[in-house]
CSV table of C-alpha atoms in Angstrom, one decimal:
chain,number,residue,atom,x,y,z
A,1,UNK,CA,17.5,-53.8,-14.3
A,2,UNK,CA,15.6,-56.6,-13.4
A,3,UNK,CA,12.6,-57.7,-15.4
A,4,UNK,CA,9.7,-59.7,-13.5
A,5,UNK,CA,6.8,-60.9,-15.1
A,6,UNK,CA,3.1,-62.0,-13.1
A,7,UNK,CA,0.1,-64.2,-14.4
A,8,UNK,CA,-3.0,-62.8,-15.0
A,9,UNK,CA,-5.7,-65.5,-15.7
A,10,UNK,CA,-6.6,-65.5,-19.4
A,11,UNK,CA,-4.7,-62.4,-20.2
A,12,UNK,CA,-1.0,-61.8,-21.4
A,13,UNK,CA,1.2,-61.1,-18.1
A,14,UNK,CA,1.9,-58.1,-16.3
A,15,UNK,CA,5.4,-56.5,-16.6
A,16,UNK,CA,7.5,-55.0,-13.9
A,17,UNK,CA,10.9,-53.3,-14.3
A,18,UNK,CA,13.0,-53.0,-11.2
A,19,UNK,CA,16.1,-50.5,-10.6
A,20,UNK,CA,18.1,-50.6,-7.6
A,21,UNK,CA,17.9,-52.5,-4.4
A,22,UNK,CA,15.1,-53.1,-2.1
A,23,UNK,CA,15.6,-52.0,1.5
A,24,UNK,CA,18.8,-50.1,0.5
A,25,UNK,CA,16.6,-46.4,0.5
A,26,UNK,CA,13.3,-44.6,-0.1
A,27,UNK,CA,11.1,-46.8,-2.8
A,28,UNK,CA,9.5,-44.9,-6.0
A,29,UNK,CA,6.9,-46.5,-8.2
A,30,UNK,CA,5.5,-45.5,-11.5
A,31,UNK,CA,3.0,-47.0,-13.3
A,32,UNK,CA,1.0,-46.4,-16.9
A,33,UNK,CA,-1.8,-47.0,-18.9
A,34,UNK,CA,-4.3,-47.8,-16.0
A,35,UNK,CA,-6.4,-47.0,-18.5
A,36,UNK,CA,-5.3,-49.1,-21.4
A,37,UNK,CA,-6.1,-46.3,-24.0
A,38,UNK,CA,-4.5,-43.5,-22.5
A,39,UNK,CA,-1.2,-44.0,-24.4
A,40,UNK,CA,1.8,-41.1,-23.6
A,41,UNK,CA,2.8,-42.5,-20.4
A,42,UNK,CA,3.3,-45.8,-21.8
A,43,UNK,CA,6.1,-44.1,-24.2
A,44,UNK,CA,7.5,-41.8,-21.4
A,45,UNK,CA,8.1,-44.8,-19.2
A,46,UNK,CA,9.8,-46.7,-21.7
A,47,UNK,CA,12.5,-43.3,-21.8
A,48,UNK,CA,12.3,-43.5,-18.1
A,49,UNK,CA,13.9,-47.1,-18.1
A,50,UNK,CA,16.3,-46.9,-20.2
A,51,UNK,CA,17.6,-43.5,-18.7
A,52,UNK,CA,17.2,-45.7,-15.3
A,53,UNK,CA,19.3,-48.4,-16.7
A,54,UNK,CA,22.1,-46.5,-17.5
A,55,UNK,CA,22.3,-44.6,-14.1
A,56,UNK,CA,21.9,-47.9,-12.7
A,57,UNK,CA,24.9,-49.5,-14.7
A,58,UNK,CA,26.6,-46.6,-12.8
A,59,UNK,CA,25.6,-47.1,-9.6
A,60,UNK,CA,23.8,-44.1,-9.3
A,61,UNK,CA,19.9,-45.6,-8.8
A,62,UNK,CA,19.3,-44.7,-5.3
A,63,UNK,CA,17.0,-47.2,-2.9
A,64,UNK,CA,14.4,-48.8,-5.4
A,65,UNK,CA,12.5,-47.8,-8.3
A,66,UNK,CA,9.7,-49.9,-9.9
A,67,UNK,CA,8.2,-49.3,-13.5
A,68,UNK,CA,5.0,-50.6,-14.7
A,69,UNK,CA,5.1,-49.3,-18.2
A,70,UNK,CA,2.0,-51.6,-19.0
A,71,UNK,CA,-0.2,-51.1,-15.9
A,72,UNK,CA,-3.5,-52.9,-17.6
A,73,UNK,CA,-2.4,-56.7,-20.3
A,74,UNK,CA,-6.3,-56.9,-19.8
A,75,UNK,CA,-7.5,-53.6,-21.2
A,76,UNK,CA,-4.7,-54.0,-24.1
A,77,UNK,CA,-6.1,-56.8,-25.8
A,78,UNK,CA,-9.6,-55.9,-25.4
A,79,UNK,CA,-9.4,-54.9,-29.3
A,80,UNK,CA,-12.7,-57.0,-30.2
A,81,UNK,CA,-14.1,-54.0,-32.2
A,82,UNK,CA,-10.4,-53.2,-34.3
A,83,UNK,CA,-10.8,-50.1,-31.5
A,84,UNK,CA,-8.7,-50.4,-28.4
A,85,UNK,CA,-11.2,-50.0,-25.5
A,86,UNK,CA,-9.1,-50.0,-22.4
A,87,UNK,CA,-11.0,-47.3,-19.7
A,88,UNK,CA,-13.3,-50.1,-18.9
A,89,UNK,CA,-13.3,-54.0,-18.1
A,90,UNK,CA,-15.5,-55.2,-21.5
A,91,UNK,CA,-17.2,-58.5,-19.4
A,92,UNK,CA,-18.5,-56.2,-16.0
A,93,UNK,CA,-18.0,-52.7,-17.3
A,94,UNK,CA,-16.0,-51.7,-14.4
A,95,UNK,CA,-13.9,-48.6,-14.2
A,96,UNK,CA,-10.0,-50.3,-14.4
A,97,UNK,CA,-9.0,-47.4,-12.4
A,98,UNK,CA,-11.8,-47.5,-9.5
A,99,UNK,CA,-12.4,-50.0,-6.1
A,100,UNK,CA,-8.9,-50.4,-4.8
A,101,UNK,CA,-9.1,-51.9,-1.7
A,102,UNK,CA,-8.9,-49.9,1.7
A,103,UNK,CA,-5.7,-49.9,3.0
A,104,UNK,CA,-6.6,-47.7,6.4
A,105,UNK,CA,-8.9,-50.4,7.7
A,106,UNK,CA,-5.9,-52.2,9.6
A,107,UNK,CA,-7.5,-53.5,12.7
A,108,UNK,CA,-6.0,-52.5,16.2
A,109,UNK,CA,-2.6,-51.6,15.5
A,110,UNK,CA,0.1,-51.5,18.3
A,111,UNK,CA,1.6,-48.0,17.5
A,112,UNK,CA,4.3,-45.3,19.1
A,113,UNK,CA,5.1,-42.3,20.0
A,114,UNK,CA,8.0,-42.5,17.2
A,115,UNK,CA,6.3,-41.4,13.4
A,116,UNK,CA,9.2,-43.5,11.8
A,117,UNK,CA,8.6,-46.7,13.9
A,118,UNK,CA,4.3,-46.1,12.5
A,119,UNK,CA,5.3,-46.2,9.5
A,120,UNK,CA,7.3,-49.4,9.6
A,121,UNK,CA,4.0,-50.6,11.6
A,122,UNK,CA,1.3,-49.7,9.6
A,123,UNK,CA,3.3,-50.9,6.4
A,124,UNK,CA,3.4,-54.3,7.5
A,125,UNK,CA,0.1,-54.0,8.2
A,126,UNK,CA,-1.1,-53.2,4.8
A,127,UNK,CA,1.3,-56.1,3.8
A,128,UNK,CA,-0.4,-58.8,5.7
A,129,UNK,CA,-4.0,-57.8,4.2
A,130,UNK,CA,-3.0,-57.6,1.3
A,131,UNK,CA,-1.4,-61.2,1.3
A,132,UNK,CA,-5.0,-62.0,3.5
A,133,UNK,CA,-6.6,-60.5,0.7
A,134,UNK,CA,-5.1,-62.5,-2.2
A,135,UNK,CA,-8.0,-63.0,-5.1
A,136,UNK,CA,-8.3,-66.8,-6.2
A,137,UNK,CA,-10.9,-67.6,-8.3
A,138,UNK,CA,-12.2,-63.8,-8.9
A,139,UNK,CA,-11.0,-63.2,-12.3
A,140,UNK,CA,-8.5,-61.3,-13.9
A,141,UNK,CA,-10.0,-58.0,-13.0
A,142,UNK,CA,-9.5,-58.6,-9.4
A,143,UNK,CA,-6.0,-59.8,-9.5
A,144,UNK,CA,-4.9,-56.8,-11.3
A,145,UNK,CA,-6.1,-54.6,-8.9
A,146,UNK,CA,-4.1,-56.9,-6.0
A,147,UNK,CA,-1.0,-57.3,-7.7
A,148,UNK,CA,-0.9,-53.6,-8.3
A,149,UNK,CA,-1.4,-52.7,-4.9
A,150,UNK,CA,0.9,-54.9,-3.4
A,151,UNK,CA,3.6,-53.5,-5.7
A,152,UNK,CA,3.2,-50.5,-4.9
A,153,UNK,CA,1.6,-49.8,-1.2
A,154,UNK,CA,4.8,-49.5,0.9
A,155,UNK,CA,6.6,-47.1,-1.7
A,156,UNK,CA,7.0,-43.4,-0.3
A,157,UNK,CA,6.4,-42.1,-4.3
A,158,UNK,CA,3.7,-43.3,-5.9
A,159,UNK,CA,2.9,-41.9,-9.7
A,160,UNK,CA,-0.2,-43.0,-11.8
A,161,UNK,CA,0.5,-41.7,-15.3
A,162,UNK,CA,-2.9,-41.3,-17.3
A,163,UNK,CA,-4.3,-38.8,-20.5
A,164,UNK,CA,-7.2,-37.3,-21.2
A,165,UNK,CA,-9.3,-37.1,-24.5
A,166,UNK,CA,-7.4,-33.9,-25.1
A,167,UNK,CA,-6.3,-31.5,-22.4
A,168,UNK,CA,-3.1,-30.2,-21.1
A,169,UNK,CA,-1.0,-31.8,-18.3
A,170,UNK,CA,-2.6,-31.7,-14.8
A,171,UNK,CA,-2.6,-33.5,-11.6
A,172,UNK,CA,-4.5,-35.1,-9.3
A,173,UNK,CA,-2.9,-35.1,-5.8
A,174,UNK,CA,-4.1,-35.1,-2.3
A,175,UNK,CA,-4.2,-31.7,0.3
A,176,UNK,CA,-2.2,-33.1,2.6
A,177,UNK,CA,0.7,-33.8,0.0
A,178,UNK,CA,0.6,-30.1,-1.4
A,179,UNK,CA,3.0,-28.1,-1.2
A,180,UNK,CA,5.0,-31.2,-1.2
A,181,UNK,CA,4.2,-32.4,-4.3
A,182,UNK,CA,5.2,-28.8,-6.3
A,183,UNK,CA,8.5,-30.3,-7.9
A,184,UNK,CA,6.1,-33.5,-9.5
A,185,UNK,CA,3.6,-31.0,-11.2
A,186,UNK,CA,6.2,-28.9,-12.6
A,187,UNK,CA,7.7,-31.5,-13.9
A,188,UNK,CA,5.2,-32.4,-16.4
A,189,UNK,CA,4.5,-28.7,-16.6
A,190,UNK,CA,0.9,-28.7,-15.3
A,191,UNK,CA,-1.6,-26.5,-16.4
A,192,UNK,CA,-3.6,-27.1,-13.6
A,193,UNK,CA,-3.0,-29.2,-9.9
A,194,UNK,CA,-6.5,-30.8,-8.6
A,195,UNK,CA,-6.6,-31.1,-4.9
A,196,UNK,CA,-9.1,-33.5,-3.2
A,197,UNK,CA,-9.0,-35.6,0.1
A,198,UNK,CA,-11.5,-38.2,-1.4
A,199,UNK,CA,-12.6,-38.2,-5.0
A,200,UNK,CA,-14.9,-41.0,-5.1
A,201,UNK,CA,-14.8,-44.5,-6.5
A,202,UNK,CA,-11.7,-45.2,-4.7
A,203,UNK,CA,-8.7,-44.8,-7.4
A,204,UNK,CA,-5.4,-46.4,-7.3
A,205,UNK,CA,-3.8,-43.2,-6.1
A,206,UNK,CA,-6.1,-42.6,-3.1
A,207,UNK,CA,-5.6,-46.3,-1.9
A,208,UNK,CA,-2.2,-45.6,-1.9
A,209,UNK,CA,-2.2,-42.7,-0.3
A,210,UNK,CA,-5.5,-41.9,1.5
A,211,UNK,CA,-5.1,-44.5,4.2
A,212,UNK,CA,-2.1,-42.5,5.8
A,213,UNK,CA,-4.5,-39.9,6.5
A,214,UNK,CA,-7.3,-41.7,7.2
A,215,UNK,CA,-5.2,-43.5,10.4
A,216,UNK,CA,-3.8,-40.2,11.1
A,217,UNK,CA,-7.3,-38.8,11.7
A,218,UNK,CA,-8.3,-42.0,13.6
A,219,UNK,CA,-4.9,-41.8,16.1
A,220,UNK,CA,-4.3,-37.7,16.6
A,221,UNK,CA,-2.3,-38.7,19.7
A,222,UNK,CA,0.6,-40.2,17.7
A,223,UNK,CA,2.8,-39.2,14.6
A,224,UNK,CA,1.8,-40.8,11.5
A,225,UNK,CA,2.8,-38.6,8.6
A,226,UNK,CA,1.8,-39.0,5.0
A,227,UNK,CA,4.4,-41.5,4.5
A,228,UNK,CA,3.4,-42.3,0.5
A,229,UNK,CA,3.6,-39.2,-1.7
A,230,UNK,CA,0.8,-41.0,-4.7
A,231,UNK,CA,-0.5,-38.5,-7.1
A,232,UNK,CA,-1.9,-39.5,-10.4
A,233,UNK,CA,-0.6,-37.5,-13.8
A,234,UNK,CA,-2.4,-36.5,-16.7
A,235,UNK,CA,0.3,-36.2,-19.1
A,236,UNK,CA,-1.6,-34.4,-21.8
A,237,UNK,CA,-4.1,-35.5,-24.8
A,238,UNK,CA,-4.7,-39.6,-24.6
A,239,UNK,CA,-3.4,-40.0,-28.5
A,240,UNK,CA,0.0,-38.0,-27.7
A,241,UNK,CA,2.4,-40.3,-29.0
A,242,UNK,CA,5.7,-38.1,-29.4
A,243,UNK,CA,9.1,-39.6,-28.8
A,244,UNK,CA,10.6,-35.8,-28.4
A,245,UNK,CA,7.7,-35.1,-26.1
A,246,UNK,CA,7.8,-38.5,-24.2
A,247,UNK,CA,11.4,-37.9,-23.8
A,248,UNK,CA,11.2,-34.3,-22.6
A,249,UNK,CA,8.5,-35.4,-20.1
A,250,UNK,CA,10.5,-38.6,-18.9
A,251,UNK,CA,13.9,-36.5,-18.8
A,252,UNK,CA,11.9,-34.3,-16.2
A,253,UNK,CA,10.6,-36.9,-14.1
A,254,UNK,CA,14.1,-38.3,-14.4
A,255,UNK,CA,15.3,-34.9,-12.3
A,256,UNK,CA,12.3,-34.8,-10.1
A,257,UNK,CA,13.3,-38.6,-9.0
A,258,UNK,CA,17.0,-36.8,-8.4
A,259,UNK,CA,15.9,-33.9,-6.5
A,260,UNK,CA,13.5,-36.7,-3.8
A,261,UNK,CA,17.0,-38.4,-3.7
A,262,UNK,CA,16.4,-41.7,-6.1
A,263,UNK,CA,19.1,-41.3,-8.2
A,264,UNK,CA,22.5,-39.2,-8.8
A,265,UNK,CA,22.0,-35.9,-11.3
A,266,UNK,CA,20.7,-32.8,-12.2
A,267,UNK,CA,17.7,-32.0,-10.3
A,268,UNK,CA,16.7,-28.2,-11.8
A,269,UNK,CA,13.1,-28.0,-12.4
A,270,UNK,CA,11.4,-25.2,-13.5
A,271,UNK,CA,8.7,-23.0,-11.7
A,272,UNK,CA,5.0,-24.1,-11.8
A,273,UNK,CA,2.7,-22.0,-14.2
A,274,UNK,CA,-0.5,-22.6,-12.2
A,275,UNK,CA,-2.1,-22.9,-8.4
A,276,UNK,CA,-3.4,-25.6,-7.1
A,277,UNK,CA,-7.2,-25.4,-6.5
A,278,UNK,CA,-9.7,-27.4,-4.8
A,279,UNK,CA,-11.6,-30.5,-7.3
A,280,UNK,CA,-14.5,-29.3,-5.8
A,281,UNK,CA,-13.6,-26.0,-7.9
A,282,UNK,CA,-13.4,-27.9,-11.3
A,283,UNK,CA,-16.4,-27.6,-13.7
A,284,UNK,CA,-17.4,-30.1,-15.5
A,285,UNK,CA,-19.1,-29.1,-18.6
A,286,UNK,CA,-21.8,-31.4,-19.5
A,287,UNK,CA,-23.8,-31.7,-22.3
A,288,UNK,CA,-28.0,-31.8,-21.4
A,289,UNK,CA,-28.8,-32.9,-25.0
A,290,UNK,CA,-27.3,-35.0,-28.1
A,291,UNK,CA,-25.9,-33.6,-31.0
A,292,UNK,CA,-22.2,-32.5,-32.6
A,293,UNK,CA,-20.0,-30.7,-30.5
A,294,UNK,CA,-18.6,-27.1,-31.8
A,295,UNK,CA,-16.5,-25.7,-29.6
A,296,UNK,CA,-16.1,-22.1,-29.0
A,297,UNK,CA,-13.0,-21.8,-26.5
A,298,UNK,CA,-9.6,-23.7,-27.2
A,299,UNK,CA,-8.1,-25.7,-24.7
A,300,UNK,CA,-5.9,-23.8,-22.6
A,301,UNK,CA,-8.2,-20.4,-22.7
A,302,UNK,CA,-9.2,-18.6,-19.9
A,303,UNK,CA,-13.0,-18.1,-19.7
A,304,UNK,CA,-15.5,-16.8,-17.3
A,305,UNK,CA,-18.6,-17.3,-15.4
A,306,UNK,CA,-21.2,-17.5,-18.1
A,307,UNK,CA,-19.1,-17.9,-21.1
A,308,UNK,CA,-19.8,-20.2,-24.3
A,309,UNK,CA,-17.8,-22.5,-24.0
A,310,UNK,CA,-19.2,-24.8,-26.9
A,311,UNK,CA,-22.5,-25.2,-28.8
A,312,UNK,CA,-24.4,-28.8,-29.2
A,313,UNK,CA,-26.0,-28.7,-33.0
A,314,UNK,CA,-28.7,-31.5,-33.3
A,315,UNK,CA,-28.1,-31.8,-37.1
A,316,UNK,CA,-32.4,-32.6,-37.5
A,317,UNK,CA,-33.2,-29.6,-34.9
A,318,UNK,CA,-32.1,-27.4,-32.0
A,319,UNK,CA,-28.6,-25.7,-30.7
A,320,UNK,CA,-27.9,-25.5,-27.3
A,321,UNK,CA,-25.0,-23.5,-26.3
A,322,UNK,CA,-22.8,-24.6,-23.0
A,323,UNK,CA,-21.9,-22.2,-20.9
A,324,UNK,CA,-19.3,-22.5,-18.0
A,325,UNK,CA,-20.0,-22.4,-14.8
A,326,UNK,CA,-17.3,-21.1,-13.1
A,327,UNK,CA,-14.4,-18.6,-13.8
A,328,UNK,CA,-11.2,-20.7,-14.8
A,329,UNK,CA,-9.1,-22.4,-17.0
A,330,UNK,CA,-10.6,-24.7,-19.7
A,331,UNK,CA,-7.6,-27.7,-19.5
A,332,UNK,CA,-9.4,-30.2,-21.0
A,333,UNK,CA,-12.1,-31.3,-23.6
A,334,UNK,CA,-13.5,-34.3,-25.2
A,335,UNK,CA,-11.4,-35.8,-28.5
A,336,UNK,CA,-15.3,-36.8,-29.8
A,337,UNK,CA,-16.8,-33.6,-30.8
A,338,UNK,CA,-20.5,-36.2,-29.8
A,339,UNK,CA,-22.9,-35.4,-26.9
A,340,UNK,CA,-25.5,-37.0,-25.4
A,341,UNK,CA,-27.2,-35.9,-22.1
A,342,UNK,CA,-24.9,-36.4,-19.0
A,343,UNK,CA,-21.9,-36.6,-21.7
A,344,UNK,CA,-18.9,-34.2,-20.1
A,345,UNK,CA,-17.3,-32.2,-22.8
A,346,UNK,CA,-14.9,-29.8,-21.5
A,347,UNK,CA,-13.2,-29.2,-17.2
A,348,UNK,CA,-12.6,-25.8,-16.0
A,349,UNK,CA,-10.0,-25.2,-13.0
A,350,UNK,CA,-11.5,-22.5,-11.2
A,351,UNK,CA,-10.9,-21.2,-7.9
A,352,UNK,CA,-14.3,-21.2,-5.8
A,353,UNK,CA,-15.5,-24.6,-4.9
A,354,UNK,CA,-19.1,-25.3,-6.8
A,355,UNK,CA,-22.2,-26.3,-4.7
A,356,UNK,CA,-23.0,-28.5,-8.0
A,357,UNK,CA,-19.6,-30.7,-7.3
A,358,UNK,CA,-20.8,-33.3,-4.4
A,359,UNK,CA,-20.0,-37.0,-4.2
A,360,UNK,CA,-18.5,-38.8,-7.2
A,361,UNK,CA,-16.1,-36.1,-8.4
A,362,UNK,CA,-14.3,-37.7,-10.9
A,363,UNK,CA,-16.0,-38.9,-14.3
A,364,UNK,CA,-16.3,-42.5,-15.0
């Protein structure tokens, strides 16, 4: 394993863990805690390596795999308030997971009729902005974002490990990576796979992985396939801190990474529990009022169109009950049982895409 380190200006460095060999095979790259208060992945990355390290002291690591069990030094020590606050940069109040750059603006690009030799093309490509586009004096925030893409643009696996305030494990994964991407989701057991070709804001995920079909849109004559597989992972509640579970989780990403090829052993996963369904499809429940939040369906239940779902109780006045708007699975739900108007409380997979869910589809 080799350990490299980067500067970030003003905050403590960024750490990278490195298995294998560059330009020896396919190259995997995992990252966690984006968002520096999403925690599980953190802990499931740190199995990850030191099953990696073993295999590796074996020679059985395959091509290259990178870790970023740290993905965000700057959202870790913003700890001001004795609360870790990590979803958002404190000093702009930007989303650390949003504006990636655009990878699939390249410029004229001197391709073939050969998908292998694109790929080689279009990767150099994205190398040579991205070293165009090095940040100097734009701040920490900025730098992040570069460093990250540039470690991980050319890889052909790409996995963003994230939580969220208490839900079951689900993905987020483009349509034209699924079926493809079946072994990843049942690997963390996914209660739920979220399909969408652009989710708005422009997440690490989609820059890494929108761009390949973005150009392949732009050039229908020639073969560029969707040469990076990125797909970002909810691993489950943000607080879940569970060695058995982190090392259950990070023992099945450990055979997923065998079955693409990355390593030698056991690659037996087991079947996926859910279909994948459009983002489009996914409810947000959202509060139109403030008050305390009762819920009246547990995470994981089925629930239908028109159901309660939960109840807001103004403790000086009114209830207002929340119903869903869609027939589905509720997967997740805020940890704060707090509303205020706008305030999303609960996501429903369902099945029929929503005339409700336009433009920004993710929550900030």
């Amino acid at each position: 394993m080799l350990r490299q380190t980067y500067d970030l200006p003003g905050s403590p460095q960024l750490t990278v863990l490195r298995f294998g060999a560059a330009g020896t095979g396919k190259k995997a790259y995992l990252q966690a805690g984006l968002h520096a208060d999403e925690l599980p992945g953190m802990l499931v990355l740190r199995y990850l390596a030191g099953y990696l390290a073993e295999l590796e002291a074996r020679g059985a690591v395959r091509g290259e795999i990178l870790l970023v069990p740290q993905a965000n030094p700057i959202g870790l020590a913003q700890t001001e308030t004795s609360f870790l606050f990590g979803r958002l940069e404190s000093g702009t109040g930007e989303n650390f997971n949003r504006n990636y750059a655009d990878l699939s603006d390249l410029g004229s690009l001197s391709l073939a009729p050969d998908a292998a030799s694109n790929v080689d093309t279009i990767r150099a490509a994205m190398a040579a902005k991205l070293a165009a586009t090095a940040p100097t004096a734009d701040g920490a925030l900025a730098q992040l974002r570069h460093r990250l893409l540039t470690l991980a643009h050319d890889a052909d696996l790409v996995l963003d490990l994230h939580a969220d305030n208490e839900a079951e494990p689900h993905m987020y994964v483009g349509p034209a990576l699924w079926p493809a991407a079946e072994d990843i989701a049942a690997a963390i057991d996914a209660r739920a796979v979220l399909l969408s070709e652009v989710s708005g804001g422009h997440p690490f995920d989609e820059a890494c992985a929108a761009p390949w079909w973005a150009l392949a849109a732009a050039h229908p004559g020639l073969p560029i396939p969707p040469a990076c597989l990125a797909a970002t992972l909810e691993l489950g509640s943000n607080d879940d801190v569970d060695p058995e579970r982190a090392a259950d989780q990070a023992t099945a990403l450990l055979r997923m990474l065998a079955g693409r090829g990355f390593v030698d052993g056991p690659s037996e996963q087991p079947a996926l529990s859910c279909r994948a369904t459009a983002l489009t499809a996914m409810a947000q429940v959202r509060s139109p009022v403030t008050g305390l939040v009762v819920y009246r369906r547990r995470l994981g239940d089925h629930v239908r169109q028109g159901d309660l779902v939960a109840t807001v109780i103004d403790p000086l006045g009114a209830e207002t009950e929340l119903l869903a708007e869609t027939e589905g699975r509720l997967f997740a739900r805020h940890s704060q049982p707090y509303a205020w108007p706008g305030r999303v409380i609960g996501k429903i997979a369902g099945e029929v895409p929503l005339d409700s869910r336009t433009g920004n589809l993710l929550s900030d």
